[in-house]
Structure formats: structure tokens, C-alpha cells
XYZ file of N, CA and C in Angstrom:
744
model
N 0.855 -1.192 0.000
C 0.000 0.000 0.000
C 0.889 1.241 0.000
N 0.519 2.209 -0.795
C 1.273 3.454 -0.915
C 0.402 4.595 -0.400
N 0.902 5.309 0.608
C 0.118 6.334 1.293
C 0.759 7.700 1.090
N -0.071 8.690 0.819
C 0.375 10.087 0.753
C -0.320 10.859 1.866
N 0.472 11.497 2.728
C -0.076 12.318 3.810
C 0.132 13.789 3.454
N -0.954 14.543 3.419
C -0.892 15.964 3.083
C -0.617 16.762 4.359
N 0.410 17.594 4.317
C 0.856 18.349 5.488
C 0.677 19.840 5.237
N 0.016 20.524 6.156
C -0.071 21.985 6.114
C 0.894 22.576 7.131
N 1.552 23.645 6.730
C 2.494 24.364 7.581
C 1.727 25.524 8.225
N 1.407 25.409 9.520
C 0.509 26.374 10.161
C 1.169 27.010 11.386
N 0.716 28.205 11.782
C 1.274 28.839 12.985
C 0.914 28.052 14.236
N 1.870 27.960 15.137
C 1.590 27.389 16.455
C 0.518 28.238 17.128
N -0.410 27.581 17.808
C -1.528 28.314 18.414
C -1.087 29.249 19.533
N 0.147 29.105 20.013
C 0.645 30.013 21.054
C 1.272 31.278 20.462
N 1.409 31.337 19.134
C 2.028 32.496 18.493
C 1.081 33.689 18.488
N 1.649 34.862 18.619
C 0.866 36.091 18.529
C 0.689 36.459 17.067
N -0.564 36.636 16.650
C -0.875 36.857 15.247
C -1.051 38.351 14.964
N -0.374 38.806 13.903
C -0.515 40.196 13.445
C -0.628 40.227 11.928
N -1.103 41.370 11.423
C -1.254 41.550 9.982
C -0.562 42.838 9.552
N -0.167 42.883 8.288
C 0.545 44.036 7.752
C -0.142 44.520 6.481
N 0.416 45.594 5.915
C -0.069 46.154 4.650
C -1.574 46.395 4.679
N -1.993 47.146 5.710
C -3.418 47.452 5.830
C -4.269 46.243 6.140
N -3.742 45.320 6.924
C -4.451 44.085 7.312
C -4.783 43.192 6.122
N -3.941 43.238 5.095
C -4.161 42.381 3.921
C -3.172 41.221 3.856
N -2.111 41.258 4.683
C -1.092 40.213 4.665
C -0.836 39.706 6.079
N -0.598 38.413 6.177
C -0.258 37.802 7.465
C 1.209 38.067 7.773
N 1.481 38.550 8.965
C 2.841 38.869 9.392
C 3.475 37.624 10.022
N 4.496 37.084 9.373
C 5.131 35.852 9.845
C 6.282 36.111 10.816
N 6.620 37.362 11.046
C 7.744 37.671 11.942
C 7.473 37.157 13.356
N 8.421 36.369 13.868
C 8.310 35.858 15.226
C 7.312 34.734 15.410
N 6.770 34.198 14.325
C 5.759 33.143 14.411
C 6.422 31.775 14.242
N 6.111 30.867 15.142
C 6.602 29.489 15.071
C 5.600 28.661 14.264
N 6.096 27.923 13.267
C 5.223 27.102 12.430
C 5.377 25.629 12.789
N 4.284 24.887 12.657
C 4.245 23.471 13.042
C 3.426 22.680 12.018
N 3.448 21.365 12.152
C 2.554 20.514 11.363
C 1.122 20.752 11.822
N 0.215 20.964 10.900
C -1.195 21.135 11.245
C -1.657 19.951 12.112
N -2.259 20.219 13.278
C -2.623 19.120 14.186
C -3.454 18.013 13.536
N -4.445 18.354 12.724
C -5.243 17.318 12.062
C -4.389 16.455 11.139
N -3.376 17.065 10.514
C -2.472 16.309 9.647
C -1.550 15.409 10.468
N -1.197 15.881 11.660
C -0.312 15.083 12.513
C -0.999 13.802 12.977
N -2.300 13.872 13.253
C -3.036 12.648 13.570
C -2.983 11.682 12.379
N -3.164 12.233 11.168
C -3.116 11.394 9.971
C -1.754 10.790 9.729
N -0.696 11.568 9.957
C 0.659 11.054 9.781
C 0.948 9.923 10.752
N 0.487 10.068 11.982
C 0.706 9.021 12.978
C -0.010 7.733 12.581
N -1.224 7.870 12.056
C -1.949 6.674 11.595
C -1.230 6.032 10.411
N -0.707 6.859 9.513
C 0.040 6.325 8.372
C 1.268 5.551 8.832
N 1.918 6.032 9.899
C 3.084 5.324 10.415
C 2.692 3.953 10.969
N 1.486 3.858 11.533
C 0.994 2.561 12.008
C 0.860 1.593 10.827
N 0.308 2.080 9.710
C 0.177 1.221 8.525
C 1.556 0.825 7.990
N 2.524 1.727 8.102
C 3.884 1.405 7.656
C 4.471 0.284 8.500
N 4.304 0.368 9.807
C 4.909 -0.597 10.710
C 4.173 -1.930 10.733
N 2.847 -1.899 10.616
C 2.047 -3.123 10.721
C 1.777 -3.784 9.375
N 1.713 -2.988 8.297
C 1.338 -3.532 6.991
C 2.356 -3.222 5.912
N 3.524 -2.736 6.314
C 4.627 -2.479 5.386
C 4.246 -1.484 4.295
N 3.447 -0.489 4.648
C 3.053 0.544 3.689
C 4.200 1.516 3.470
N 4.267 2.092 2.267
C 5.198 3.186 1.979
C 4.471 4.495 2.275
N 5.123 5.386 3.008
C 4.496 6.632 3.426
C 5.273 7.827 2.875
N 4.604 8.613 2.043
C 5.171 9.860 1.534
C 4.369 11.020 2.112
N 5.012 12.173 2.244
C 4.318 13.371 2.714
C 4.468 14.462 1.658
N 3.485 15.360 1.618
C 3.513 16.436 0.633
C 2.997 17.715 1.280
N 3.582 18.832 0.882
C 3.075 20.127 1.311
C 3.120 21.085 0.136
N 2.268 22.090 0.183
C 2.287 23.165 -0.805
C 2.828 24.399 -0.090
N 3.961 24.921 -0.545
C 4.540 26.079 0.122
C 5.950 26.355 -0.339
N 6.489 27.478 0.130
C 7.834 27.875 -0.226
C 8.880 27.168 0.613
N 10.125 27.602 0.428
C 11.247 26.953 1.113
C 11.115 27.051 2.631
N 10.360 28.043 3.119
C 10.203 28.212 4.573
C 9.429 27.071 5.219
N 8.759 26.249 4.416
C 7.996 25.124 4.965
C 8.849 23.866 5.149
N 10.088 23.884 4.675
C 10.891 22.664 4.691
C 11.199 22.141 6.093
N 11.423 22.999 7.101
C 11.607 22.432 8.447
C 10.409 21.613 8.918
N 9.212 22.042 8.557
C 8.008 21.297 8.946
C 7.941 19.960 8.230
N 8.215 19.952 6.942
C 8.128 18.707 6.178
C 9.267 17.760 6.583
N 10.401 18.321 6.984
C 11.500 17.466 7.449
C 11.173 16.851 8.811
N 10.366 17.528 9.607
C 9.920 16.927 10.859
C 9.100 15.672 10.561
N 8.264 15.736 9.505
C 7.491 14.553 9.120
C 8.407 13.418 8.691
N 9.509 13.745 8.014
C 10.490 12.715 7.650
C 11.150 12.147 8.901
N 11.439 13.011 9.877
C 12.074 12.545 11.109
C 11.142 11.654 11.913
N 9.839 11.883 11.802
C 8.864 11.029 12.487
C 8.834 9.640 11.856
N 9.186 9.551 10.551
C 9.265 8.233 9.940
C 8.801 8.120 8.504
N 8.298 9.211 7.916
C 7.890 9.151 6.509
C 9.098 8.816 5.637
N 8.848 8.130 4.527
C 9.933 7.655 3.673
C 10.455 8.710 2.715
N 9.568 9.604 2.287
C 9.939 10.564 1.247
C 9.027 11.776 1.362
N 9.527 12.944 0.966
C 8.738 14.170 1.052
C 8.714 14.882 -0.295
N 7.616 15.591 -0.529
C 7.446 16.374 -1.748
C 7.009 17.775 -1.333
N 7.690 18.774 -1.833
C 7.251 20.156 -1.624
C 6.866 20.753 -2.962
N 5.612 21.156 -3.073
C 5.134 21.831 -4.270
C 5.431 23.313 -4.096
N 6.221 23.865 -4.974
C 6.776 25.206 -4.808
C 5.752 26.286 -5.184
N 4.766 26.469 -4.310
C 3.717 27.460 -4.561
C 3.131 27.899 -3.236
N 2.542 29.076 -3.209
C 1.903 29.570 -2.001
C 0.480 29.028 -1.905
N 0.091 28.466 -0.768
C -1.241 27.857 -0.614
C -2.306 28.898 -0.269
N -2.614 29.746 -1.246
C -3.522 30.870 -0.972
C -4.985 30.587 -1.291
N -5.272 29.472 -1.944
C -6.649 29.165 -2.332
C -6.874 27.661 -2.244
N -8.025 27.248 -1.686
C -8.294 25.836 -1.472
C -8.334 25.019 -2.747
N -8.995 25.523 -3.787
C -9.066 24.779 -5.048
C -7.684 24.649 -5.667
N -6.914 25.725 -5.619
C -5.563 25.706 -6.190
C -4.705 24.657 -5.489
N -4.778 24.618 -4.153
C -4.007 23.639 -3.385
C -4.435 22.222 -3.760
N -5.742 21.982 -3.814
C -6.244 20.650 -4.162
C -5.788 20.232 -5.559
N -5.762 21.185 -6.481
C -5.327 20.878 -7.849
C -3.860 20.454 -7.876
N -3.028 21.120 -7.068
C -1.607 20.753 -7.006
C -1.429 19.365 -6.386
N -2.165 19.106 -5.320
C -2.076 17.805 -4.666
C -2.566 16.687 -5.580
N -3.616 16.968 -6.339
C -4.167 15.960 -7.254
C -3.121 15.517 -8.276
N -2.309 16.453 -8.728
C -1.275 16.117 -9.711
C -0.249 15.167 -9.101
N 0.117 15.415 -7.843
C 1.068 14.538 -7.157
C 0.488 13.135 -6.988
N -0.794 13.063 -6.612
C -1.440 11.761 -6.424
C -1.478 10.988 -7.736
N -1.844 11.668 -8.815
C -1.911 11.005 -10.123
C -0.545 10.466 -10.548
N 0.478 11.259 -10.364
C 1.821 10.848 -10.789
C 2.419 9.795 -9.864
N 1.977 9.765 -8.603
C 2.572 8.852 -7.633
C 1.867 7.528 -7.479
N 0.648 7.403 -8.002
C -0.071 6.139 -7.906
C -0.385 5.724 -6.478
N -0.889 6.648 -5.676
C -1.154 6.368 -4.261
C -2.499 5.666 -4.076
N -2.530 4.755 -3.114
C -3.754 4.025 -2.789
C -4.597 4.768 -1.763
N -3.925 5.456 -0.846
C -4.607 6.146 0.251
C -4.014 7.536 0.408
N -4.886 8.538 0.442
C -4.467 9.916 0.676
C -5.079 10.357 2.005
N -4.213 10.741 2.950
C -4.673 11.192 4.261
C -4.419 12.684 4.380
N -5.498 13.439 4.547
C -5.402 14.879 4.768
C -6.123 15.205 6.064
N -5.776 16.325 6.670
C -6.559 16.794 7.801
C -7.890 17.353 7.319
N -8.924 17.242 8.138
C -10.235 17.742 7.695
C -10.209 19.240 7.448
N -9.309 19.958 8.133
C -9.099 21.377 7.889
C -7.775 21.773 8.515
N -7.230 22.901 8.062
C -6.040 23.446 8.700
C -6.481 24.465 9.738
N -5.657 24.653 10.769
C -6.079 25.516 11.866
C -5.776 26.988 11.609
N -5.233 27.320 10.425
C -5.012 28.732 10.134
C -6.247 29.351 9.473
N -6.663 28.811 8.329
C -7.830 29.361 7.623
C -9.123 28.605 7.898
N -9.010 27.367 8.385
C -10.200 26.567 8.715
C -11.183 26.462 7.547
N -10.642 26.385 6.324
C -11.515 26.311 5.156
C -12.245 24.981 5.045
N -11.552 23.888 5.378
C -12.175 22.567 5.355
C -12.603 22.100 3.982
N -11.985 22.643 2.919
C -12.452 22.303 1.574
C -11.499 21.401 0.795
N -10.215 21.391 1.147
C -9.231 20.719 0.297
C -9.469 19.216 0.161
N -9.703 18.452 1.246
C -9.868 17.000 1.060
C -11.029 16.636 0.126
N -12.163 17.312 0.268
C -13.315 17.010 -0.581
C -13.074 17.355 -2.036
N -12.459 18.523 -2.275
C -12.145 18.906 -3.654
C -11.145 17.923 -4.256
N -10.147 17.541 -3.464
C -9.129 16.600 -3.941
C -9.761 15.279 -4.362
N -10.650 14.735 -3.528
C -11.318 13.471 -3.863
C -12.144 13.608 -5.131
N -12.792 14.750 -5.310
C -13.600 14.980 -6.505
C -12.724 15.041 -7.754
N -11.612 15.763 -7.681
C -10.706 15.867 -8.824
C -10.140 14.504 -9.221
N -9.927 13.646 -8.232
C -9.324 12.332 -8.482
C -10.354 11.244 -8.728
N -11.644 11.562 -8.488
C -12.717 10.563 -8.578
C -12.425 9.377 -7.664
N -12.045 9.701 -6.416
C -11.741 8.679 -5.419
C -12.779 8.714 -4.311
N -12.961 7.589 -3.628
C -13.857 7.545 -2.477
C -13.363 8.523 -1.417
N -14.298 9.038 -0.612
C -13.944 10.091 0.336
C -14.709 9.918 1.637
N -13.982 10.006 2.764
C -14.596 10.003 4.092
C -14.042 11.197 4.858
N -14.905 12.096 5.275
C -14.467 13.274 6.022
C -14.696 13.064 7.520
N -14.133 13.950 8.335
C -14.212 13.898 9.802
C -13.941 12.481 10.312
N -12.913 11.865 9.746
C -12.602 10.461 10.028
C -11.882 10.326 11.368
N -12.383 9.437 12.231
C -11.781 9.228 13.549
C -11.291 7.791 13.743
N -11.435 6.959 12.732
C -10.903 5.598 12.802
C -10.779 5.066 11.381
N -9.699 4.342 11.110
C -9.500 3.788 9.773
C -8.760 2.461 9.878
N -9.374 1.413 9.333
C -8.761 0.097 9.241
C -8.778 -0.330 7.781
N -7.689 -0.950 7.318
C -7.587 -1.378 5.927
C -7.119 -2.821 5.875
N -7.808 -3.618 5.080
C -7.438 -5.013 4.850
C -7.478 -5.253 3.356
N -6.289 -5.408 2.746
C -6.232 -5.528 1.293
C -6.656 -4.222 0.638
N -7.703 -4.293 -0.189
C -8.227 -3.077 -0.826
C -9.511 -2.590 -0.157
N -9.910 -3.260 0.921
C -11.131 -2.884 1.627
C -10.811 -2.033 2.849
N -11.641 -1.041 3.096
C -11.411 -0.120 4.208
C -12.676 0.019 5.039
N -12.487 0.170 6.322
C -13.583 0.478 7.245
C -13.214 1.745 7.994
N -14.069 2.750 7.894
C -13.800 4.043 8.519
C -14.946 4.415 9.445
N -14.616 5.155 10.482
C -15.617 5.719 11.381
C -15.474 7.233 11.320
N -16.587 7.925 11.162
C -16.524 9.378 11.125
C -17.531 9.974 12.092
N -17.250 11.179 12.533
C -18.162 11.882 13.421
C -19.314 12.471 12.626
N -20.517 12.354 13.158
C -21.690 13.011 12.595
C -22.414 13.702 13.747
N -23.379 14.540 13.425
C -24.132 15.218 14.475
C -24.794 14.203 15.390
N -24.437 14.240 16.652
C -25.073 13.376 17.629
C -24.515 11.980 17.733
N -23.435 11.686 16.996
C -22.909 10.328 17.113
C -21.784 10.037 16.138
N -21.665 8.761 15.773
C -20.619 8.295 14.879
C -21.246 7.417 13.790
N -20.593 7.367 12.662
C -21.057 6.555 11.534
C -19.924 5.659 11.055
N -20.195 4.364 10.917
C -19.206 3.410 10.407
C -19.469 3.158 8.933
N -18.429 3.286 8.119
C -18.557 3.203 6.667
C -17.624 2.127 6.128
N -18.126 1.300 5.227
C -17.293 0.360 4.481
C -17.049 0.944 3.097
N -15.807 0.945 2.664
C -15.471 1.492 1.355
C -14.252 0.752 0.823
N -13.646 1.259 -0.217
C -12.503 0.562 -0.818
C -11.482 1.574 -1.308
N -10.271 1.084 -1.502
C -9.209 1.902 -2.070
C -9.389 1.987 -3.583
N -8.936 3.081 -4.181
C -8.239 4.242 -3.619
C -9.196 5.130 -2.828
N -8.644 5.789 -1.804
C -9.483 6.505 -0.842
C -8.795 7.776 -0.370
N -9.589 8.821 -0.186
C -9.130 10.060 0.449
C -9.889 10.204 1.755
N -9.181 10.516 2.837
C -9.871 10.799 4.091
C -9.494 12.188 4.599
N -10.429 12.810 5.299
C -10.163 14.033 6.043
C -10.108 13.657 7.513
N -8.911 13.504 8.050
C -8.746 13.001 9.408
C -8.785 14.100 10.450
N -8.920 13.704 11.698
C -8.976 14.650 12.806
C -8.603 13.928 14.093
N -8.694 14.657 15.202
C -8.435 14.073 16.512
C -9.342 12.863 16.710
N -8.769 11.763 17.144
C -9.507 10.516 17.286
C -9.008 9.459 16.318
N -8.412 9.911 15.198
C -7.824 8.950 14.264
C -6.729 8.161 14.966
N -6.012 8.844 15.831
C -5.152 8.218 16.840
C -5.339 9.021 18.123
N -4.883 8.475 19.231
C -4.946 9.209 20.488
C -3.813 10.236 20.547
N -4.057 11.313 21.271
C -3.012 12.325 21.409
C -1.741 11.738 22.010
N -1.899 10.763 22.889
C -0.731 10.130 23.511
C 0.101 9.333 22.515
N -0.482 9.017 21.337
C 0.236 8.256 20.316
C 1.054 9.131 19.377
N 0.841 10.449 19.419
C 1.588 11.350 18.546
C 3.084 11.232 18.832
N 3.889 11.364 17.794
C 5.310 11.072 17.915
C 6.171 12.325 17.885
N 7.190 12.315 18.707
C 8.187 13.376 18.719
C 9.453 12.806 18.093
N 10.014 13.487 17.091
C 11.221 12.944 16.450
C 12.353 12.757 17.452
N 12.996 11.596 17.409
C 14.175 11.374 18.239
C 15.432 11.682 17.421
N 16.583 11.630 18.072
C 17.824 12.008 17.395
C 18.105 11.112 16.193
N 17.823 9.830 16.329
C 18.059 8.912 15.206
C 17.173 9.286 14.027
N 15.909 9.602 14.309
C 14.995 9.990 13.242
C 15.428 11.276 12.564
N 15.915 12.228 13.354
C 16.371 13.509 12.799
C 17.578 13.297 11.893
N 18.487 12.453 12.300
C 19.674 12.180 11.492
C 19.303 11.446 10.208
N 18.388 10.493 10.306
C 17.967 9.743 9.120
C 17.211 10.623 8.142
N 16.463 11.619 8.678
C 15.681 12.507 7.819
C 16.566 13.292 6.867
N 17.804 13.563 7.280
C 18.727 14.314 6.430
C 19.106 13.552 5.170
N 18.977 12.229 5.230
C 19.351 11.396 4.081
C 18.156 11.048 3.190
N 16.954 11.383 3.651
C 15.756 11.043 2.875
C 15.476 12.106 1.811
N 14.817 11.669 0.760
C 14.558 12.571 -0.370
C 13.505 13.614 -0.022
N 13.810 14.871 -0.333
C 12.822 15.946 -0.288
C 12.789 16.543 -1.691
N 11.774 16.130 -2.440
C 11.673 16.507 -3.842
C 10.861 17.791 -3.997
N 11.408 18.763 -4.705
C 10.705 20.014 -4.968
C 10.168 19.972 -6.397
N 8.866 20.167 -6.537
C 8.242 20.164 -7.861
C 7.566 21.509 -8.085
N 7.533 21.940 -9.322
C 6.881 23.200 -9.667
C 5.376 22.983 -9.820
N 4.570 23.981 -9.511
C 3.116 23.821 -9.591
C 2.619 23.749 -11.025
N 1.472 23.114 -11.198
C 0.808 23.110 -12.502
C -0.101 24.339 -12.578
N -0.428 24.737 -13.783
C -1.340 25.868 -13.957
C -2.722 25.499 -13.427
N -3.277 26.346 -12.612
C -4.608 26.111 -12.042
C -5.193 27.445 -11.610
N -6.503 27.584 -11.712
C -7.135 28.843 -11.294
C -7.125 29.005 -9.778
N -7.224 30.248 -9.342
C -7.390 30.585 -7.925
C -8.708 31.343 -7.791
N -9.805 30.628 -7.557
C -11.124 31.281 -7.552
C -11.335 32.282 -6.423
N -10.533 32.198 -5.352
C -10.718 33.109 -4.226
C -9.411 33.827 -3.908
N -9.541 34.986 -3.265
C -8.379 35.756 -2.837
C -8.725 36.484 -1.548
N -7.771 36.561 -0.629
C -7.995 37.272 0.630
C -8.042 38.774 0.379
N -9.043 39.425 0.935
C -9.179 40.868 0.819
C -8.682 41.596 2.068
N -8.991 41.050 3.243
C -8.612 41.707 4.478
C -8.732 40.746 5.645
N -7.860 40.910 6.630
C -7.936 40.143 7.867
C -8.371 41.078 8.990
N -9.054 40.524 9.965
C -9.527 41.325 11.086
C -9.475 40.499 12.361
N -8.862 41.053 13.381
C -8.807 40.371 14.668
C -10.148 40.499 15.385
N -10.459 39.570 16.272
C -11.680 39.714 17.086
C -11.618 41.001 17.898
N -12.784 41.589 18.132
C -12.850 42.811 18.923
C -12.346 42.541 20.337
N -11.638 43.534 20.878
C -11.124 43.389 22.239
C -12.276 43.286 23.231
N -12.084 42.484 24.252
C -13.114 42.328 25.268
C -13.230 43.603 26.101
N -14.458 43.972 26.426
C -14.685 45.157 27.226
C -14.368 44.925 28.689
N -14.397 45.990 29.476
C -14.105 45.851 30.906
C -15.164 45.017 31.613
N -14.772 44.394 32.692
C -15.690 43.561 33.479
C -16.406 44.429 34.506
N -17.694 44.237 34.604
C -18.480 44.930 35.621
C -18.800 43.959 36.748
N -18.452 44.347 37.957
C -18.725 43.506 39.115
C -20.018 43.962 39.783
N -20.874 43.006 40.095
C -22.153 43.288 40.732
C -22.173 42.618 42.092
N -22.593 43.344 43.090
C -22.682 42.796 44.439
C -23.603 41.579 44.449
N -23.202 40.562 45.180
C -23.955 39.307 45.189
C -25.408 39.490 45.602
N -25.699 40.512 46.376
C -27.072 40.703 46.837
C -27.895 41.591 45.946
N -27.287 42.172 44.894
C -28.011 43.113 44.033
C -28.480 42.418 42.759
N -29.453 41.559 42.873
C -29.964 40.788 41.741
C -30.618 41.696 40.706
N -31.304 42.760 41.157
C -31.997 43.649 40.211
C -31.016 44.326 39.263
N -29.874 44.753 39.788
C -28.866 45.390 38.932
C -28.313 44.389 37.923
N -28.066 43.152 38.359
C -27.559 42.111 37.458
C -28.533 41.849 36.328
N -29.819 41.715 36.662
C -30.843 41.472 35.633
C -30.897 42.642 34.663
N -30.817 43.876 35.195
C -30.863 45.064 34.344
C -29.686 45.095 33.361
N -28.483 44.773 33.836
C -27.318 44.760 32.964
C -27.423 43.673 31.889
N -27.872 42.506 32.275
C -28.026 41.411 31.309
C -29.071 41.739 30.257
N -30.096 42.477 30.666
C -31.188 42.787 29.744
C -30.863 43.987 28.849
N -30.350 45.044 29.428
C -30.190 46.299 28.686
C -28.814 46.501 28.052
N -27.765 45.946 28.674
C -26.419 46.124 28.112
C -25.958 44.885 27.348
N -25.950 43.742 28.026
C -25.519 42.522 27.357
C -26.545 42.012 26.368
N -27.809 42.327 26.612
C -28.934 41.923 25.747
C -28.939 40.414 25.494
N -28.754 39.697 26.604
C -28.805 38.227 26.514
C -30.071 37.668 27.134
N -30.873 38.526 27.762
C -32.157 38.057 28.286
C -33.233 39.096 27.920
């Protein structure tokens, strides 16, 4: 089995986010980038298939040279080979189109993507990718078992879970639950050293439209001051909730 894990290079959630050029550009100064958490769950599951079923695991990202430390971390975790598509991931359809080309050329049986990245939270790439490739698709996937060409997946739905039987080739949009957080892997020194010898192939993007473009970014409004109400003054509390907060 040949697996491709799609990796997004996203800001660490502890980083302070700012914008420049009139709030039209994301300011990367001082920002630490990491593997998108949903993708990390998928990568860990792919490593299980590598160890238990002798699967080949490749990783791919769309981005400039600044994303290479992130993709090399995936190699240090245990992926066999990495691909960097030399383009900026500014539009979901454009990204999916680039990934589709890699899948077609690589002959992959299983494509594991995160259900969404934590920077833009678009949640569109896995579904578009499956459509472009005409492959089976399971989103919000929290469990995946494969036997031969048959697959059994569990996904989250409103109010519960759904178990699906399907077959390869398959695209999944994975998330927390695909593996446990305790199963996530930290590269050790041996893995880091071995990653230096593994292939990181840079490919140029194919021509594809970008149907969307960012116009402006805006931070959430700052929280207002807190008003303290004496525990015995219920009338004042009700008045504030009704007339100022307008929640009752």
C-alpha cells in the first residue's frame, strides 16, 4: 500500500498573530510554524500502517522553502519521502489541484489529509481533492482500518458516529480521534539524522485557477471591561443582562 499524507504548515496556536499592509497580509515575523494538528493525527496513523502492513508513506506540502523544516519533521517522524510543491497555498481549489497532480503521478492508494487546517479553517481541500481524483472520500474520520483493498472508517456526525465500508483508492479528512493524542510522535535524534538522508523533492506547480483571494484580515474585537455586581443586588444584574448585554 502506498500512502500520501498531506501536510499543512501552520502557525503554532501560542504564536501572537498580526497583519501588515493594511491588514491584507499575514505577518510571519516571530511566528513558530508546526505541522497542522489534524495532519499530525493522519501522519501518525500512516506510520501505524507502515509498521504493521509495510506501507510506503510519503508526505507532501504546498509552500515555499520556509515550509521545509516542517516537512523534514514529518520525515524525522518516519515518513519515507517528502514532496514540496513550490507554490503559495492561498486558495483551497488551487491547493487541491496541485495535490491531485502529485497523487496522479505517484499512484497512491490512500491519501490522508486533515479535515481542515487551523489557520484558515476552510475545510475544503480533502473534498475537492477526492472529486478531482474521482476517489472515495470520508471526512471527519476518527478511525481507519484497511485489509487488502477494503477499508472500514468511522466518522463523526451530528449526535454520534457513523461506520462506513469502502474501498481503495481513498481520500480521508482526518482529525483528533484517528489516533490518540498520547500516540503522537516526537522525532528522536536517530529519526532527525535519518531525515537528512531522505529525499525531499521540490516540484513546480501546474497551472490552475485561484477562484478566491484574501481581501482583508480582522482580529476579534477586544473584550470590554468587566463589571462587578454585588452578590445581593440581583436587580442590577438582571438590568445589565437585559439592557447592556442583551442576553435576556
